PDB file of C-alpha atoms in Angstrom:
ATOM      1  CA  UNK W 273    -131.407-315.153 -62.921  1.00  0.00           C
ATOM      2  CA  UNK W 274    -128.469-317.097 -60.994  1.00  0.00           C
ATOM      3  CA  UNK W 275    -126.202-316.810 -64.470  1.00  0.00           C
ATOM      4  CA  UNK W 276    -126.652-313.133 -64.553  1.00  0.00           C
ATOM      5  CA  UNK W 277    -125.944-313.162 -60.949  1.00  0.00           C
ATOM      6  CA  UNK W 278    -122.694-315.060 -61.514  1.00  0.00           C
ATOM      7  CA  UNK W 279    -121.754-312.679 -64.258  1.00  0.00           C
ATOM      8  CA  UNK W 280    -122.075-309.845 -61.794  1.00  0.00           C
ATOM      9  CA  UNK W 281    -120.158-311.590 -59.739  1.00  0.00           C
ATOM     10  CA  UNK W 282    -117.246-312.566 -61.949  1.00  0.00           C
ATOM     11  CA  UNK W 283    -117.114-309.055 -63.116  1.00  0.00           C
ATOM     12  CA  UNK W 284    -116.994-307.458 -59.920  1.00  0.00           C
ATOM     13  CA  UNK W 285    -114.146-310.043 -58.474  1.00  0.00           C
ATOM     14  CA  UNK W 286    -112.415-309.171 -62.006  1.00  0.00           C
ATOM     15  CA  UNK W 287    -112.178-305.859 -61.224  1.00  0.00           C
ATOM     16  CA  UNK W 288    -111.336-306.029 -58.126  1.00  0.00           C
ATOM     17  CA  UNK W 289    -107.872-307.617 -58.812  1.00  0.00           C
ATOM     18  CA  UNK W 290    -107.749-304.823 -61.541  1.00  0.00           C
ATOM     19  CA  UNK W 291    -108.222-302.172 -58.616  1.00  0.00           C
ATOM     20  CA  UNK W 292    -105.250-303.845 -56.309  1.00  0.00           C
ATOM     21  CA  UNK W 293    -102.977-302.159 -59.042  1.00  0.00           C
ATOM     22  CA  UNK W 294    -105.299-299.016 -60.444  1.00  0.00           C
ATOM     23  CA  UNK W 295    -105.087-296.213 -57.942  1.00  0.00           C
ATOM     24  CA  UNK W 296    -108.778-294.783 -58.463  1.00  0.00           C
ATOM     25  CA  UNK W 297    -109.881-298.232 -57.885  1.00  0.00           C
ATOM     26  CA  UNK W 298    -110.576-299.590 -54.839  1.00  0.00           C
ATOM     27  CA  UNK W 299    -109.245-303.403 -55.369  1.00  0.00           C
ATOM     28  CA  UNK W 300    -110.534-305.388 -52.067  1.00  0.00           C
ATOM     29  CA  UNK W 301    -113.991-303.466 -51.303  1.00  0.00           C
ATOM     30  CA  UNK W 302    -114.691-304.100 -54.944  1.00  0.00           C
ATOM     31  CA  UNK W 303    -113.689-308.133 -54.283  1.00  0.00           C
ATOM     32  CA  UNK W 304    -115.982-307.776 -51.172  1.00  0.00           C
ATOM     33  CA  UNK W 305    -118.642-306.368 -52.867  1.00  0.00           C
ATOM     34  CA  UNK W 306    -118.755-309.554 -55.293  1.00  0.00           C
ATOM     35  CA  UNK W 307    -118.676-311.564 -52.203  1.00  0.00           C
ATOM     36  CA  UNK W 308    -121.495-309.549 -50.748  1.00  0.00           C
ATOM     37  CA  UNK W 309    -123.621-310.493 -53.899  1.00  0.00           C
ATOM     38  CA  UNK W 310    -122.824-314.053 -53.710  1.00  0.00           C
ATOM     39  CA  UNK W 311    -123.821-314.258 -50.619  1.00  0.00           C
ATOM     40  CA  UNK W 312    -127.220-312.379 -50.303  1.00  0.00           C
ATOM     41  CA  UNK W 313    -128.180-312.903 -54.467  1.00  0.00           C
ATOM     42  CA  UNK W 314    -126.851-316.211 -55.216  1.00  0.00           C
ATOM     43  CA  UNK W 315    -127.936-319.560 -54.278  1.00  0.00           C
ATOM     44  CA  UNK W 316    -124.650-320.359 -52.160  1.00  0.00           C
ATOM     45  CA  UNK W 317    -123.853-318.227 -49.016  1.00  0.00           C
ATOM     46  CA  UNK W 318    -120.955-317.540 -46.968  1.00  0.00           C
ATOM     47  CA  UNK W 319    -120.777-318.013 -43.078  1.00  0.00           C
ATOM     48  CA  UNK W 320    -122.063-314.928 -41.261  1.00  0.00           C
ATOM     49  CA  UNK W 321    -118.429-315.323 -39.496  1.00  0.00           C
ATOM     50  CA  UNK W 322    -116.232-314.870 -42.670  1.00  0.00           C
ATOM     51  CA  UNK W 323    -118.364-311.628 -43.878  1.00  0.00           C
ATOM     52  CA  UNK W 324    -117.530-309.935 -41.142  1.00  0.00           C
ATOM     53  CA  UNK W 325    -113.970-310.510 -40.687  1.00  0.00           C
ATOM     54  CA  UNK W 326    -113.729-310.051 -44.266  1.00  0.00           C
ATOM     55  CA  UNK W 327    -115.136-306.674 -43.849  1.00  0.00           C
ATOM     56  CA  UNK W 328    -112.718-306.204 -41.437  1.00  0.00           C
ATOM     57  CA  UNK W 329    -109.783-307.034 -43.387  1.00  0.00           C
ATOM     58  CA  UNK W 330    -110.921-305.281 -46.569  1.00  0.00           C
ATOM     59  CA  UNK W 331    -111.236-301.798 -43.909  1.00  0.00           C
ATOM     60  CA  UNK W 332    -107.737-302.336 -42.619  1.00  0.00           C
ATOM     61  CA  UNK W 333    -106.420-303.237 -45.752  1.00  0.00           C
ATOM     62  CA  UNK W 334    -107.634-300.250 -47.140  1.00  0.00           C
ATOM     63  CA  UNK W 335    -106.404-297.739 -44.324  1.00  0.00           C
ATOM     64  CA  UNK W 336    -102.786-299.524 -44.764  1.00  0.00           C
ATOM     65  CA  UNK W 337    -102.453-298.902 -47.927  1.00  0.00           C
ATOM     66  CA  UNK W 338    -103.179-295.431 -48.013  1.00  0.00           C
ATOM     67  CA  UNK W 339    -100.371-294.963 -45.298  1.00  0.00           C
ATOM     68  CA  UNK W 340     -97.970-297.665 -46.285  1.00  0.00           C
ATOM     69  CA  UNK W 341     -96.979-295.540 -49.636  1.00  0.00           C
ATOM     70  CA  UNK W 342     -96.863-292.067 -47.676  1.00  0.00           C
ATOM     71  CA  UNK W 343     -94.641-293.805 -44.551  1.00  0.00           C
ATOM     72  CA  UNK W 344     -92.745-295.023 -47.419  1.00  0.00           C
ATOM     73  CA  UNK W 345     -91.718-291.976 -49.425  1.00  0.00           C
ATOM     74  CA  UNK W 346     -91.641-289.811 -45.596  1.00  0.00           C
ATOM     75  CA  UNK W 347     -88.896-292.402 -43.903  1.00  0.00           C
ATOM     76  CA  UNK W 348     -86.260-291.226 -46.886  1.00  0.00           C
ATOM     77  CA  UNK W 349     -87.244-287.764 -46.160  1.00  0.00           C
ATOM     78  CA  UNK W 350     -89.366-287.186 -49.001  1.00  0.00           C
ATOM     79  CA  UNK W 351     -92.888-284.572 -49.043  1.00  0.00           C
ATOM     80  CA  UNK W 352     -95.764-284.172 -50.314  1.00  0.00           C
ATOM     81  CA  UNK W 353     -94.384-283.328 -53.776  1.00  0.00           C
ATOM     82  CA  UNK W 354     -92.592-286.713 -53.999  1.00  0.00           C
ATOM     83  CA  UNK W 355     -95.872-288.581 -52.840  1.00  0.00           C
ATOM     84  CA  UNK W 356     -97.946-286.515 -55.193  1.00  0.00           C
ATOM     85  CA  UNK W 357     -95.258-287.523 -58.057  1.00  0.00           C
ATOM     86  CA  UNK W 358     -95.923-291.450 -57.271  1.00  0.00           C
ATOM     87  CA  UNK W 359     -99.403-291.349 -57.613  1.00  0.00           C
ATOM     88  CA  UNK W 360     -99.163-289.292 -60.689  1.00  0.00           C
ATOM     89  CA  UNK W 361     -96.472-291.629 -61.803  1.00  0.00           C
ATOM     90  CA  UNK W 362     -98.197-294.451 -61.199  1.00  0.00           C
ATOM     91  CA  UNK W 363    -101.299-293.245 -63.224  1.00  0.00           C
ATOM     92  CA  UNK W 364     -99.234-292.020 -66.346  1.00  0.00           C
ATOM     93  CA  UNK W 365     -97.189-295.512 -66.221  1.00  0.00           C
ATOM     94  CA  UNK W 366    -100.242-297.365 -66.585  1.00  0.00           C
ATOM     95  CA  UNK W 367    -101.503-296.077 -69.326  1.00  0.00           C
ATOM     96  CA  UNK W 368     -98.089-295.326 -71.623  1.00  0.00           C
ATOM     97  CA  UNK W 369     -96.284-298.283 -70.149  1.00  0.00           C
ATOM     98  CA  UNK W 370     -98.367-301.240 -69.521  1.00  0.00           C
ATOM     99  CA  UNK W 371     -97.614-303.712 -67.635  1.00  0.00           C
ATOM    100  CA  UNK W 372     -94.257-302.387 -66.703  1.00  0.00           C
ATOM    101  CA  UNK W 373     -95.745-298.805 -65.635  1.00  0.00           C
ATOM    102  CA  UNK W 374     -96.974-300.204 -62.694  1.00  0.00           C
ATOM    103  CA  UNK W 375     -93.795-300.259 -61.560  1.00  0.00           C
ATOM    104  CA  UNK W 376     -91.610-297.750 -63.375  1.00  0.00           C
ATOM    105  CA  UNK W 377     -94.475-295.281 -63.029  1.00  0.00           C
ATOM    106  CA  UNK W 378     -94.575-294.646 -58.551  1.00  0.00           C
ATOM    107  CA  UNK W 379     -90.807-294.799 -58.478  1.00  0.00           C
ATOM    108  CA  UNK W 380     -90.011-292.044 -61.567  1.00  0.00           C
ATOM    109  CA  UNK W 381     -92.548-290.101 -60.153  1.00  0.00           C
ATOM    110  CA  UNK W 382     -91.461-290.001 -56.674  1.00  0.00           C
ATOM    111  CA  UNK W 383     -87.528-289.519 -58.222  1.00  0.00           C
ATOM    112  CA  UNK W 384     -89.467-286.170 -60.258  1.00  0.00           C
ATOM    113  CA  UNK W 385     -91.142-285.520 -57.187  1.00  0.00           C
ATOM    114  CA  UNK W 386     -88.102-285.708 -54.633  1.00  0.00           C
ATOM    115  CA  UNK W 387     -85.961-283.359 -57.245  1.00  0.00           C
ATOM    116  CA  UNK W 388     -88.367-280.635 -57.229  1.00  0.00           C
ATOM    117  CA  UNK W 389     -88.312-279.988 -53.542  1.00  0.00           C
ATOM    118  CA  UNK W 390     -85.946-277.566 -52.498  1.00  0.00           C
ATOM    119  CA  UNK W 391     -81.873-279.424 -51.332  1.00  0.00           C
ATOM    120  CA  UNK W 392     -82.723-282.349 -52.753  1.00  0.00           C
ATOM    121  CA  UNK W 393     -79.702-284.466 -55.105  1.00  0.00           C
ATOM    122  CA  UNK W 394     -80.445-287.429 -57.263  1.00  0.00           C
ATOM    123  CA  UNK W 395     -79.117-289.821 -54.687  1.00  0.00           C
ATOM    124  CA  UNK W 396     -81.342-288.176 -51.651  1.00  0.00           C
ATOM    125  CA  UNK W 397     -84.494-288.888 -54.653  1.00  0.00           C
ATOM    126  CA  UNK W 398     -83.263-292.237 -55.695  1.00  0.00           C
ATOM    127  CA  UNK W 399     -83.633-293.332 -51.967  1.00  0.00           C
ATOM    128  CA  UNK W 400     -87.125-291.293 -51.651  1.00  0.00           C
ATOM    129  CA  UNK W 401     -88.697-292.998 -54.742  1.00  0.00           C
ATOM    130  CA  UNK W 402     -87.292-296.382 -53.609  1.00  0.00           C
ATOM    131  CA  UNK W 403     -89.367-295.807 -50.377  1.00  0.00           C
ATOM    132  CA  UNK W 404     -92.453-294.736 -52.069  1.00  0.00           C
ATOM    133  CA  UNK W 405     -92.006-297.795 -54.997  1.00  0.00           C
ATOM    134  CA  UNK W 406     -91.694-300.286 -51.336  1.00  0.00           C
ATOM    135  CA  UNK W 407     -94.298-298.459 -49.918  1.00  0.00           C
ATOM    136  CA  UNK W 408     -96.568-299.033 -53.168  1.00  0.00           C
ATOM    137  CA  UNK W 409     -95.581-302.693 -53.951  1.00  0.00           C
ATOM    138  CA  UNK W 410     -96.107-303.794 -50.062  1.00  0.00           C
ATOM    139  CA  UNK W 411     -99.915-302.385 -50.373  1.00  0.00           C
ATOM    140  CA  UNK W 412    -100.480-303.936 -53.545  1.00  0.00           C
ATOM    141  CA  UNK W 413     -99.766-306.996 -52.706  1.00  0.00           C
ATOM    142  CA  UNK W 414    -101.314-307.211 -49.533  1.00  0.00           C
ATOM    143  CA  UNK W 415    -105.089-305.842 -51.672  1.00  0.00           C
ATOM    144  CA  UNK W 416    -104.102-308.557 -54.077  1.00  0.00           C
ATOM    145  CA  UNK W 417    -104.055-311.313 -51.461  1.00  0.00           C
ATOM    146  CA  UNK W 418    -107.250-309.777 -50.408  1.00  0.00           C
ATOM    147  CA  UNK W 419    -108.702-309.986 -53.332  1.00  0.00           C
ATOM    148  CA  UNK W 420    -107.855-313.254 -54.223  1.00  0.00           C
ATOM    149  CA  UNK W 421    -108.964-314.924 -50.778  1.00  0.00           C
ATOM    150  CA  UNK W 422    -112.283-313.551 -51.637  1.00  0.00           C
ATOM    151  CA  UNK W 423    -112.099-315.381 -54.965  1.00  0.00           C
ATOM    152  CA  UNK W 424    -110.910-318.504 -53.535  1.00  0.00           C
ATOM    153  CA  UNK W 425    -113.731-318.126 -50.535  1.00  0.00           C
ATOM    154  CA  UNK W 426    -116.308-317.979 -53.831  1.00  0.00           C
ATOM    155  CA  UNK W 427    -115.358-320.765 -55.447  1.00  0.00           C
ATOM    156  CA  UNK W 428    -114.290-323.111 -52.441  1.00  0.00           C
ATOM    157  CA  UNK W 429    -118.320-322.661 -51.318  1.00  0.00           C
ATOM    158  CA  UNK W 430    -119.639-323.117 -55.317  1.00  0.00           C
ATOM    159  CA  UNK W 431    -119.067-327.259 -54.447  1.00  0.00           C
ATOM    160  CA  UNK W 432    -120.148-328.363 -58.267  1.00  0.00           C
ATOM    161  CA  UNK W 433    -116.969-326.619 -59.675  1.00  0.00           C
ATOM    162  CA  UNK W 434    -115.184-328.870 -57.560  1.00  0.00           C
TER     163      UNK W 434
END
């Protein structure tokens, strides 16, 4: 029973770091919820301390990134069609330009975005999808150092992989 445990739990922290960069996916509460099942399922357990706060980052972490790519895009004066046209672009550059899409994806969306809004020149867009491409990298890689803490926290409390 504690190796199919495990495998649950490797799975879920897997895709957990998958979700830091796949937009559907919620990266850190998946991490948390491999955490959760080490703790309560396995034969190791984490202090009652470190669940919470965890919980408590994995919330805030969350919340941030939701708002960190919107604040982006919105401080160069971009809308709703240039934050729609990240997300969209991020989705279509993951699948038709992996690994780079991640990337490419959020910013030529925002640019496609930003140029169908009424007044809006390429340079006015560039600087839009450079907000929202900021505004996506910063909460990315604040879920992926989530995500990996909770993957360090597993294995620093497993003591015979050490």
């Amino acid at each position: 029973m504690e190796i199919l445990v495990m495998i649950i739990i490797g799975i879920l922290l897997f895709v957990g770091i998958i979700g830091c960069f796949v937009p559907v996916m919620p990266g850190p509460p998946i991490s948390y919820g491999g955490l959760l099942v080490f703790h309560f399922f396995s034969s190791h357990s984490i202090e009652e301390n470190t669940l919470w706060f965890m919980a408590f980052v994995v919330i805030a972490v969350t919340v941030f990134d939701l708002w960190v790519q919107i604040y982006g895009v919105k401080k160069f004066g971009g809308t709703k069609k240039a934050v729609n046209g990240s997300i969209i672009g991020l989705i279509i550059g993951i699948f038709f330009l992996p690994p780079f899409g991640i990337i490419i994806g959020p910013f030529l969306g925002a640019f496609i975005g930003a140029r169908m809004e009424e007044n809006s020149d390429a340079n006015k867009a560039i600087k839009i999808a450079l907000g929202a491409l900021a505004g996506f990298l910063a909460g990315t890689m604040l879920k992926l150092s989530v995500s990996l803490y909770i993957i360090y926290l597993v294995f620093q409390t497993i003591p015979s992989l050490w």
